[in-house]
XYZ file of C-alpha atoms in Angstrom:
589
model
C -80.640 0.412 125.304
C -83.615 0.604 122.982
C -81.503 2.099 120.153
C -78.888 -0.643 120.623
C -81.547 -3.361 120.260
C -82.909 -1.747 117.069
C -79.410 -1.597 115.558
C -78.832 -5.244 116.454
C -82.104 -6.304 114.841
C -81.240 -4.367 111.667
C -77.804 -5.975 111.538
C -79.342 -9.401 112.123
C -81.863 -8.958 109.304
C -79.213 -7.814 106.825
C -76.939 -10.720 107.594
C -79.730 -13.264 107.291
C -80.818 -11.866 103.932
C -77.190 -12.075 102.809
C -77.055 -15.684 103.951
C -80.224 -16.518 102.019
C -78.906 -14.955 98.813
C -75.517 -16.610 99.232
C -77.068 -20.004 99.797
C -79.389 -19.789 96.830
C -76.547 -18.763 94.501
C -73.926 -21.160 95.748
C -73.808 -23.210 92.528
C -70.325 -22.930 91.022
C -70.735 -20.796 87.878
C -67.131 -21.234 86.810
C -67.389 -24.990 86.245
C -66.152 -26.157 82.839
C -69.428 -27.881 82.087
C -73.032 -27.575 83.151
C -73.754 -31.138 84.251
C -76.994 -33.020 84.091
C -76.490 -34.136 87.685
C -75.675 -30.711 89.087
C -74.905 -30.934 92.817
C -76.935 -28.567 94.934
C -75.516 -26.807 97.980
C -75.638 -28.890 101.152
C -77.727 -27.222 103.816
C -76.130 -27.569 107.200
C -76.208 -25.454 110.326
C -72.585 -24.519 109.971
C -73.156 -23.173 106.440
C -75.702 -20.600 107.654
C -74.137 -17.251 108.305
C -75.169 -16.074 111.768
C -74.615 -12.614 113.170
C -71.605 -12.167 115.390
C -72.681 -10.152 118.433
C -70.054 -8.042 120.136
C -69.109 -9.283 123.611
C -69.471 -5.729 124.889
C -73.243 -5.818 124.406
C -75.287 -7.745 126.965
C -78.680 -8.932 125.687
C -81.643 -9.745 127.872
C -82.870 -13.386 127.808
C -86.071 -12.372 126.000
C -84.171 -10.605 123.179
C -81.730 -13.498 122.833
C -84.670 -15.901 122.557
C -86.256 -13.778 119.813
C -82.984 -13.686 117.863
C -82.611 -17.462 118.125
C -86.182 -17.962 116.912
C -85.529 -15.610 113.977
C -82.370 -17.508 113.011
C -84.194 -20.826 113.091
C -87.038 -19.461 110.968
C -84.607 -18.194 108.329
C -82.804 -21.540 108.273
C -86.163 -23.177 107.531
C -86.947 -20.662 104.770
C -83.504 -21.226 103.218
C -83.953 -25.009 103.199
C -87.426 -24.591 101.722
C -86.162 -22.366 98.876
C -83.263 -24.680 98.003
C -85.634 -27.645 98.030
C -87.901 -25.850 95.573
C -84.901 -25.059 93.378
C -83.832 -28.698 93.460
C -87.289 -29.855 92.389
C -87.238 -27.428 89.432
C -83.824 -28.584 88.246
C -84.748 -32.249 88.385
C -87.776 -31.600 86.192
C -86.040 -29.275 83.715
C -85.681 -30.518 80.134
C -82.282 -31.956 79.236
C -81.455 -29.057 76.967
C -81.171 -26.795 79.996
C -78.803 -29.063 81.948
C -76.776 -31.034 79.434
C -73.402 -32.372 80.521
C -72.117 -31.657 77.012
C -72.627 -27.888 77.023
C -69.262 -26.145 77.446
C -69.312 -22.643 78.884
C -67.023 -21.146 76.260
C -66.778 -17.769 77.994
C -64.406 -19.350 80.495
C -61.755 -20.070 77.848
C -59.233 -17.798 76.245
C -59.310 -18.019 72.440
C -55.958 -19.811 72.329
C -57.304 -22.501 74.667
C -60.393 -22.833 72.471
C -58.171 -23.477 69.436
C -56.132 -26.024 71.390
C -59.318 -28.059 71.931
C -60.298 -28.042 68.249
C -59.386 -30.878 65.898
C -57.345 -30.320 62.750
C -55.594 -32.889 60.563
C -51.873 -32.566 59.972
C -50.627 -32.737 56.393
C -47.019 -32.204 55.414
C -46.609 -29.474 52.794
C -45.891 -30.675 49.274
C -42.217 -31.049 48.450
C -40.277 -29.694 45.497
C -40.129 -32.316 42.743
C -37.486 -32.748 40.053
C -39.091 -32.955 36.624
C -36.385 -35.312 35.345
C -37.425 -37.893 37.966
C -41.155 -37.269 38.346
C -42.604 -35.105 35.554
C -46.281 -35.927 36.315
C -48.461 -34.477 39.081
C -52.009 -35.717 39.753
C -54.661 -34.483 42.192
C -58.396 -34.204 42.759
C -60.103 -30.824 42.629
C -61.464 -29.286 45.828
C -64.202 -26.638 46.023
C -64.342 -26.477 49.837
C -63.964 -23.058 51.457
C -64.255 -23.918 55.154
C -60.600 -23.334 56.023
C -60.663 -19.659 54.977
C -63.786 -18.657 56.920
C -62.551 -20.616 59.940
C -59.207 -18.771 59.789
C -61.128 -15.510 59.552
C -63.060 -16.412 62.689
C -59.865 -17.117 64.606
C -58.114 -13.919 63.514
C -61.173 -11.760 64.179
C -61.313 -13.284 67.665
C -57.750 -12.221 68.339
C -55.482 -15.176 67.605
C -53.474 -16.459 64.671
C -54.553 -19.934 63.497
C -52.537 -23.056 64.190
C -50.712 -24.246 61.075
C -52.941 -27.295 60.606
C -56.022 -25.068 60.330
C -54.614 -23.561 57.110
C -55.408 -25.278 53.810
C -54.203 -22.990 51.053
C -56.450 -24.478 48.344
C -59.573 -23.657 50.389
C -58.352 -20.111 50.855
C -57.826 -19.807 47.092
C -61.211 -21.253 46.226
C -63.092 -19.002 48.625
C -62.785 -16.272 45.981
C -64.219 -16.200 42.482
C -62.020 -15.500 39.466
C -63.007 -14.194 36.031
C -61.897 -17.071 33.842
C -62.884 -16.190 30.295
C -61.551 -19.004 28.099
C -63.979 -20.179 25.427
C -65.772 -23.501 25.852
C -64.877 -25.229 22.585
C -65.352 -28.805 23.789
C -68.961 -28.465 24.975
C -67.898 -29.496 28.484
C -69.534 -28.469 31.787
C -66.588 -26.165 32.512
C -63.823 -24.164 30.871
C -60.099 -24.314 31.623
C -57.671 -21.405 31.678
C -53.948 -21.201 32.457
C -51.585 -18.326 33.193
C -47.857 -18.198 33.952
C -45.967 -15.356 35.576
C -43.057 -14.613 37.933
C -43.411 -15.614 41.572
C -43.789 -12.473 43.734
C -41.946 -14.093 46.654
C -39.111 -16.028 45.010
C -36.865 -14.459 42.372
C -36.063 -16.857 39.537
C -39.242 -18.909 40.075
C -42.589 -18.746 38.290
C -46.187 -19.591 39.143
C -48.416 -21.686 36.888
C -52.111 -21.058 37.481
C -54.711 -23.620 36.384
C -58.280 -22.363 36.621
C -61.598 -24.109 36.030
C -64.910 -22.299 35.688
C -68.100 -24.398 35.739
C -71.105 -23.418 33.674
C -73.564 -21.337 35.667
C -77.238 -22.193 36.072
C -79.840 -19.624 37.042
C -81.521 -20.620 40.281
C -84.902 -20.463 38.558
C -83.725 -23.180 36.171
C -82.433 -25.524 38.868
C -84.173 -28.914 38.968
C -86.472 -29.705 41.877
C -84.573 -30.142 45.131
C -85.004 -32.738 47.873
C -83.091 -31.287 50.835
C -82.713 -32.813 54.277
C -81.511 -30.497 57.019
C -79.619 -32.737 59.445
C -79.140 -30.620 62.568
C -77.060 -31.291 65.653
C -79.142 -30.299 68.713
C -76.828 -31.793 71.327
C -75.745 -29.845 74.386
C -72.516 -28.690 72.756
C -74.594 -26.649 70.275
C -76.169 -24.451 72.945
C -74.218 -21.232 72.315
C -75.517 -18.433 70.097
C -72.786 -18.915 67.461
C -73.864 -22.533 67.057
C -77.554 -23.475 67.124
C -78.683 -19.847 67.197
C -76.702 -18.934 64.083
C -77.493 -22.288 62.472
C -81.257 -21.714 62.602
C -80.990 -18.225 61.128
C -78.656 -19.507 58.404
C -80.911 -22.323 57.222
C -83.904 -19.964 57.346
C -82.155 -17.936 54.617
C -82.095 -21.000 52.369
C -85.745 -21.778 53.159
C -86.685 -18.323 51.849
C -85.295 -19.320 48.421
C -87.202 -22.586 48.101
C -89.905 -23.095 45.468
C -93.119 -25.089 45.442
C -91.465 -28.041 43.679
C -88.690 -28.206 46.288
C -89.003 -30.349 49.410
C -87.379 -29.829 52.795
C -87.171 -32.351 55.634
C -85.838 -31.712 59.112
C -83.920 -34.408 61.014
C -82.250 -33.759 64.358
C -79.896 -35.757 66.541
C -78.468 -35.587 70.040
C -78.240 -38.758 72.137
C -80.861 -40.127 69.726
C -82.206 -38.935 66.390
C -85.659 -38.125 65.076
C -87.650 -36.587 62.231
C -89.011 -33.170 63.200
C -90.471 -32.339 59.796
C -91.464 -34.770 57.053
C -90.722 -33.731 53.430
C -92.568 -30.423 53.015
C -93.083 -28.285 49.923
C -91.029 -25.099 49.742
C -94.190 -23.052 49.447
C -94.894 -23.703 53.160
C -92.044 -21.509 54.286
C -93.642 -20.482 57.580
C -94.160 -24.097 58.624
C -90.553 -25.013 57.849
C -89.143 -21.913 59.523
C -91.251 -22.399 62.656
C -89.986 -25.966 62.983
C -86.424 -24.648 62.732
C -86.846 -21.859 65.243
C -88.349 -24.111 67.925
C -85.285 -26.358 68.091
C -83.488 -26.548 71.447
C -80.173 -28.136 72.380
C -79.457 -30.882 74.914
C -77.859 -34.284 75.409
C -74.909 -36.139 73.909
C -74.023 -36.343 70.198
C -74.788 -39.494 68.208
C -73.985 -38.121 64.776
C -73.856 -41.493 63.028
C -77.443 -42.222 64.073
C -78.560 -38.898 62.605
C -76.691 -39.503 59.344
C -78.355 -42.901 58.850
C -81.805 -41.465 59.500
C -81.196 -38.503 57.176
C -80.280 -40.835 54.312
C -83.469 -42.831 54.949
C -85.598 -39.683 54.793
C -83.775 -38.441 51.676
C -84.252 -41.805 49.970
C -88.002 -41.812 50.687
C -88.371 -38.371 49.100
C -85.852 -39.024 46.303
C -86.392 -36.949 43.130
C -85.214 -38.577 39.920
C -83.029 -36.177 37.907
C -83.350 -33.697 40.742
C -81.107 -32.392 43.517
C -80.925 -34.855 46.416
C -78.704 -33.542 49.182
C -78.287 -33.661 52.948
C -76.988 -30.548 54.715
C -75.270 -31.611 57.933
C -75.029 -28.636 60.313
C -72.918 -29.293 63.408
C -69.743 -28.546 65.346
C -68.562 -32.077 64.511
C -68.291 -33.176 68.134
C -69.593 -36.762 67.841
C -69.150 -38.385 71.257
C -71.518 -41.379 71.429
C -72.491 -44.138 69.009
C -70.129 -44.477 66.057
C -67.348 -41.987 66.777
C -64.427 -43.568 64.927
C -63.319 -41.283 62.101
C -62.750 -44.042 59.533
C -66.062 -45.748 60.309
C -67.907 -42.470 59.789
C -66.129 -41.951 56.449
C -66.974 -45.486 55.385
C -70.603 -44.857 56.293
C -71.017 -41.855 53.980
C -68.883 -43.426 51.237
C -71.330 -46.326 51.137
C -74.365 -44.026 51.237
C -73.180 -41.848 48.358
C -73.878 -44.784 46.022
C -77.586 -44.012 46.493
C -77.194 -40.804 44.483
C -77.648 -38.655 47.574
C -74.802 -36.282 48.450
C -73.978 -34.806 51.843
C -72.510 -31.358 52.460
C -71.294 -30.091 55.820
C -71.859 -26.701 57.439
C -69.562 -26.082 60.399
C -70.504 -23.898 63.369
C -68.952 -22.698 66.613
C -65.672 -23.013 68.443
C -64.119 -24.707 71.432
C -64.749 -28.327 70.497
C -64.912 -27.788 66.733
C -63.857 -30.792 64.634
C -62.614 -29.334 61.352
C -60.973 -32.607 60.316
C -64.210 -34.597 60.466
C -66.292 -31.915 58.756
C -63.912 -31.573 55.806
C -63.389 -35.296 55.288
C -67.071 -36.238 55.621
C -68.017 -33.796 52.866
C -65.227 -35.074 50.614
C -66.233 -38.704 51.103
C -69.943 -37.961 50.611
C -69.628 -36.053 47.294
C -70.422 -32.775 49.016
C -68.922 -29.410 49.940
C -67.528 -28.172 53.241
C -68.263 -24.643 54.453
C -67.654 -23.032 57.822
C -70.280 -20.501 58.889
C -68.809 -17.826 61.146
C -71.502 -15.200 60.557
C -74.896 -14.642 58.992
C -73.085 -12.861 56.161
C -71.159 -16.055 55.388
C -74.400 -18.055 55.542
C -75.897 -15.701 52.962
C -72.856 -16.169 50.707
C -72.971 -19.977 50.851
C -76.722 -20.623 50.932
C -78.171 -17.693 48.970
C -75.584 -16.001 46.715
C -73.955 -19.321 45.792
C -77.031 -21.525 46.101
C -76.636 -23.022 42.620
C -72.988 -23.888 43.275
C -73.737 -25.345 46.697
C -76.636 -27.523 45.563
C -76.301 -28.459 41.881
C -73.376 -30.661 40.765
C -72.442 -30.276 37.094
C -69.427 -32.629 37.057
C -68.178 -35.281 39.452
C -64.905 -37.117 40.081
C -62.918 -34.282 38.530
C -59.160 -35.014 38.395
C -56.278 -32.930 37.093
C -53.004 -34.327 35.791
C -50.144 -32.132 34.611
C -47.057 -33.333 32.786
C -44.153 -30.881 32.886
C -41.708 -30.638 30.024
C -38.269 -31.486 31.516
C -36.497 -29.527 28.786
C -38.231 -26.341 30.017
C -39.086 -27.004 33.683
C -36.465 -28.366 36.076
C -38.544 -28.310 39.301
C -42.139 -27.846 40.425
C -44.182 -27.775 43.609
C -47.962 -28.132 43.919
C -49.211 -25.486 46.358
C -51.878 -26.900 48.668
C -54.114 -29.895 47.884
C -51.994 -32.040 50.234
C -54.960 -34.251 51.115
C -56.132 -34.433 47.489
C -53.060 -35.874 45.813
C -53.558 -38.992 43.689
C -51.269 -41.600 42.186
C -50.528 -41.352 38.468
C -52.519 -44.489 37.746
C -55.558 -43.104 39.595
C -56.136 -40.563 36.861
C -57.444 -43.133 34.368
C -59.136 -45.321 36.975
C -62.822 -44.428 37.067
C -63.269 -46.301 40.339
C -61.113 -43.773 42.200
C -63.224 -41.047 43.790
C -62.426 -37.368 43.259
C -64.030 -33.975 43.821
C -67.274 -32.526 42.517
C -67.831 -29.102 40.991
C -71.085 -27.187 41.305
C -72.778 -24.823 38.868
C -70.812 -21.584 38.631
C -67.965 -22.814 40.835
C -64.399 -21.742 40.120
C -61.520 -24.049 41.042
C -57.971 -22.736 41.143
C -54.622 -24.492 41.570
C -51.085 -23.139 41.504
C -47.684 -24.684 40.905
C -44.426 -22.959 41.726
C -42.017 -23.923 38.942
C -38.349 -23.347 38.150
C -37.363 -22.890 34.527
C -34.379 -24.916 33.396
C -32.682 -21.683 32.344
C -32.846 -20.400 35.918
C -29.991 -20.664 38.405
C -32.457 -20.842 41.335
C -32.950 -24.607 41.486
C -33.658 -25.866 44.987
C -32.374 -29.402 44.286
C -29.020 -30.266 42.745
C -29.111 -31.835 39.304
C -28.513 -35.576 39.059
C -25.142 -36.717 37.846
C -26.370 -39.694 35.846
C -29.797 -38.536 34.653
C -30.726 -39.440 31.102
C -30.904 -36.672 28.573
C -34.503 -35.934 27.613
C -35.178 -35.789 23.888
C -38.126 -33.559 23.030
C -39.356 -33.213 19.473
C -39.246 -29.772 17.926
C -43.043 -29.828 17.750
C -43.308 -29.945 21.547
C -40.288 -27.890 22.504
C -42.417 -24.782 22.899
C -44.665 -26.457 25.481
C -44.146 -25.704 29.145
C -46.588 -28.345 30.355
C -49.569 -30.434 29.274
C -52.808 -30.223 31.286
C -55.295 -33.107 31.291
C -58.651 -33.171 33.099
C -60.975 -36.126 33.620
C -64.567 -35.768 34.774
C -67.887 -37.608 34.786
C -71.316 -36.223 34.111
C -73.406 -36.394 37.315
C -75.550 -39.272 36.019
C -72.719 -41.307 34.429
C -69.894 -43.547 35.669
C -67.545 -43.323 32.684
C -65.143 -40.394 32.635
C -64.369 -38.023 29.774
C -60.998 -36.480 28.977
C -60.101 -32.958 27.934
C -56.564 -31.617 27.529
C -54.570 -28.589 26.457
C -50.898 -27.534 26.374
C -49.354 -24.566 28.172
C -46.978 -22.702 25.859
C -43.656 -21.098 26.737
C -44.698 -18.051 24.730
C -47.487 -17.397 27.243
C -45.091 -16.738 30.148
C -45.357 -13.168 31.465
C -41.966 -11.583 32.063
C -43.097 -9.410 35.021
C -45.709 -9.628 37.769
C -47.150 -6.342 36.515
C -48.106 -7.998 33.205
C -50.237 -10.675 34.902
C -53.985 -10.334 35.397
C -55.564 -8.977 38.578
C -56.895 -12.446 39.343
C -53.373 -13.907 39.091
C -51.917 -11.250 41.388
C -54.722 -11.473 43.953
C -54.608 -15.275 44.011
C -50.827 -15.032 44.503
C -51.372 -12.799 47.540
C -53.851 -15.314 49.007
C -51.278 -18.082 48.548
C -48.638 -15.870 50.143
C -50.856 -15.279 53.186
C -51.674 -18.950 53.556
C -48.044 -20.005 53.238
C -47.014 -17.317 55.737
C -49.556 -18.598 58.279
C -48.099 -22.088 57.806
C -44.575 -20.872 58.548
C -43.410 -19.366 55.236
C -41.041 -22.200 54.372
C -40.748 -21.151 50.709
C -41.364 -17.409 50.994
C -38.058 -15.876 52.071
C -38.701 -12.119 52.614
C -42.307 -12.038 51.409
C -44.223 -10.901 54.523
C -47.405 -9.145 55.592
C -46.493 -5.788 54.032
C -45.816 -7.313 50.617
C -49.053 -9.335 50.769
C -51.053 -6.231 51.705
C -49.540 -4.203 48.853
C -50.066 -6.941 46.250
C -53.664 -7.721 47.260
C -54.690 -4.061 47.636
C -53.670 -3.305 44.061
C -55.269 -6.465 42.661
C -58.800 -6.337 44.091
C -60.285 -5.701 40.659
C -64.074 -5.921 40.478
C -64.961 -6.720 44.066
C -68.751 -6.943 43.907
C -69.347 -8.347 47.393
C -66.289 -6.845 49.087
C -64.626 -10.189 49.871
C -61.254 -9.105 48.497
C -61.282 -5.870 50.480
C -62.174 -7.894 53.561
C -59.162 -10.113 52.851
C -56.839 -7.097 52.887
C -58.214 -6.036 56.269
C -57.786 -9.578 57.569
C -54.106 -9.593 56.586
C -53.618 -6.236 58.333
C -55.211 -7.590 61.505
C -53.073 -10.738 61.346
C -49.978 -8.536 61.039
C -50.972 -6.619 64.196
C -51.591 -9.860 66.087
C -48.181 -11.155 65.022
C -46.458 -7.962 66.181
C -48.306 -8.093 69.492
C -47.244 -11.708 69.999
C -43.597 -10.818 69.269
C -43.680 -7.941 71.745
C -45.003 -10.216 74.465
C-alpha cells in the first residue's frame, strides 16, 4: 500500500509540472503576426490537467485530501505565474510586441514572393523603322532588380516575371568602355553591333555610357541623412539587422568634412542623431546599433522629416542625399503610391536627392522602392547580403553618392534603308515621347561618377529575310543621301550638369562598316551583356528567344567573363546554373 501511494504521488507531481509548463507556453507560436494585444491563456479549472486515478486503486480519505490540496496549490501557482507573465507583456516596449512584425519562418518562399509588390510592364514591341524610326528613353542606373532576383533564386524559387527588369540586370555589371572623350563631357559613349546569339538573322546594337570617375578622396563634402525604417516589419535579421551593419560600412568611409544625420520612423518619426562629423565614427555607429524595431510604418512622415534635416545641414556645392533604408511597407499616414511620388518629386527641387536601399522579404515593395528613387533623382539598390552592401556603399561609393550628369536622355534614329525593324530591350518604364527629348522640363535619369549605363536594341537588317512584321504595301520609299547611306543609326544624348537646368547635346553615328559578322568577333563585354539579356528574357518567358536556353546562356557567359575583379560575373554563371536546376525540379514536380 505504501509503495502504491508513493507511485501515485510521483505520477501526480509529474502531471502537475506538465500542466504548469503547458499553461505557461500556451501562446500560439504559429500565428501569422505577433500582435500588440496578444491574448493570454484563460485560466479555468477545466484547463488544468489533473491526474486520472485508476478506479482499481482505493485511496484513504486523508490521502485524497492531500492530493486535492496539492492540486489547488498548483492551480494557484499557475495563475500566479501567468499573471506575472501578463504584467511583463503589458509593460514591454512596442518593438517586442508589434502587430506589424510578420513571422517569416512560417511562409514558404513562393508564398513570400506572392505577398511582395512588383509593377507590371508589358515588354517592348518590335517596331517598323519605316513607320517609327525614332526611339527615346531615359537612362537607368538602378541595380535592385538583379540582386533581388539573386535573393529569390538563392532561396530556392524562380522570380515572378514582374520582378525582372532586364536593364537593371545589365547595369549591375561594369563594362570596359574605352572610347575617347573628345567633347569634354562628363561621360563617354561607345557602340557595338554584332549578331544576336539567340535569333539567327537578327543583330544587337549596344549603346554604352561610361561616366568620368572621381577618387573618393576628391569627392566634395557630403551631407547624408540615413532615413531608417524601424517599424515592426523590419524586425528580422535580414532587415534591420543587416541594415545597421550595411550603413556602418559607409560610416567607416566618412571624413571629417562629411556630416551624417540619423532619422527613424515607425508610427511616428524622430531625429536620433543630429548632423555629426564623420570623424565621430563611434558615436554614429553606436546610434545605429542601438536601433530597435516596433510599431506601424508612416514612411511619408519620415521622408518629410529627413528632407527638413538635410535642408538644415545643406552643403553648397556638396553632396546632399537621403538614404532611405526600408522594406517599403508603408501602412499608415500617406500610403498612396502617387502621393508619395509627388512628395519626393516636389522635394527634389531643393537640390537634395533621395536613394533607396531595399531590405528583406515577405512584404517587400519593389515597385515603391524603384519608383521613389527615380522620382527623387536617386538610385535604387536591393541589399540581400553584407557583400552587396559593401559593393554599393563602399566599392561604388562615388557612383552611389556623387552625380556627374542629370536628366540624361537617349534618342536613336534608325536608318530605314539599312534597318527594317528594331526592339528596345528593357527600359519599359523609362520610355519617353519623341518630343520629350528636347524638353528640358521632362525629368530623366541621373548618372553617378564612374557609373556605366548599357542599353541594347535587337535589330533586323533590311537585307535579312527574318522580319517579324510584314512590310507595308503602300509605304513611301525612303530616299537617303549617299553621304548617310553607310549609317546604321544616329545616337543623340542630352544631359544637364548637376548645377544647371539647360541641357547639352552630344551625338554620333553608328556605321554599317562596324557590324561584326560573327558573335566570336564581338568583345567580351558584348558577349557577357548578351548572356545577361538572355537570362533576363528567359526569366520573363523567353518570348523572343526561340531555342536559346539555360545551357546556351551558361556557355556564352562562362567564356565571356573577361577580367572579373570582384567575381560578379562568375557568380552570375553560378546563378544561371542554380536557376536551371530549379526549373528542372519544377518541371519534374
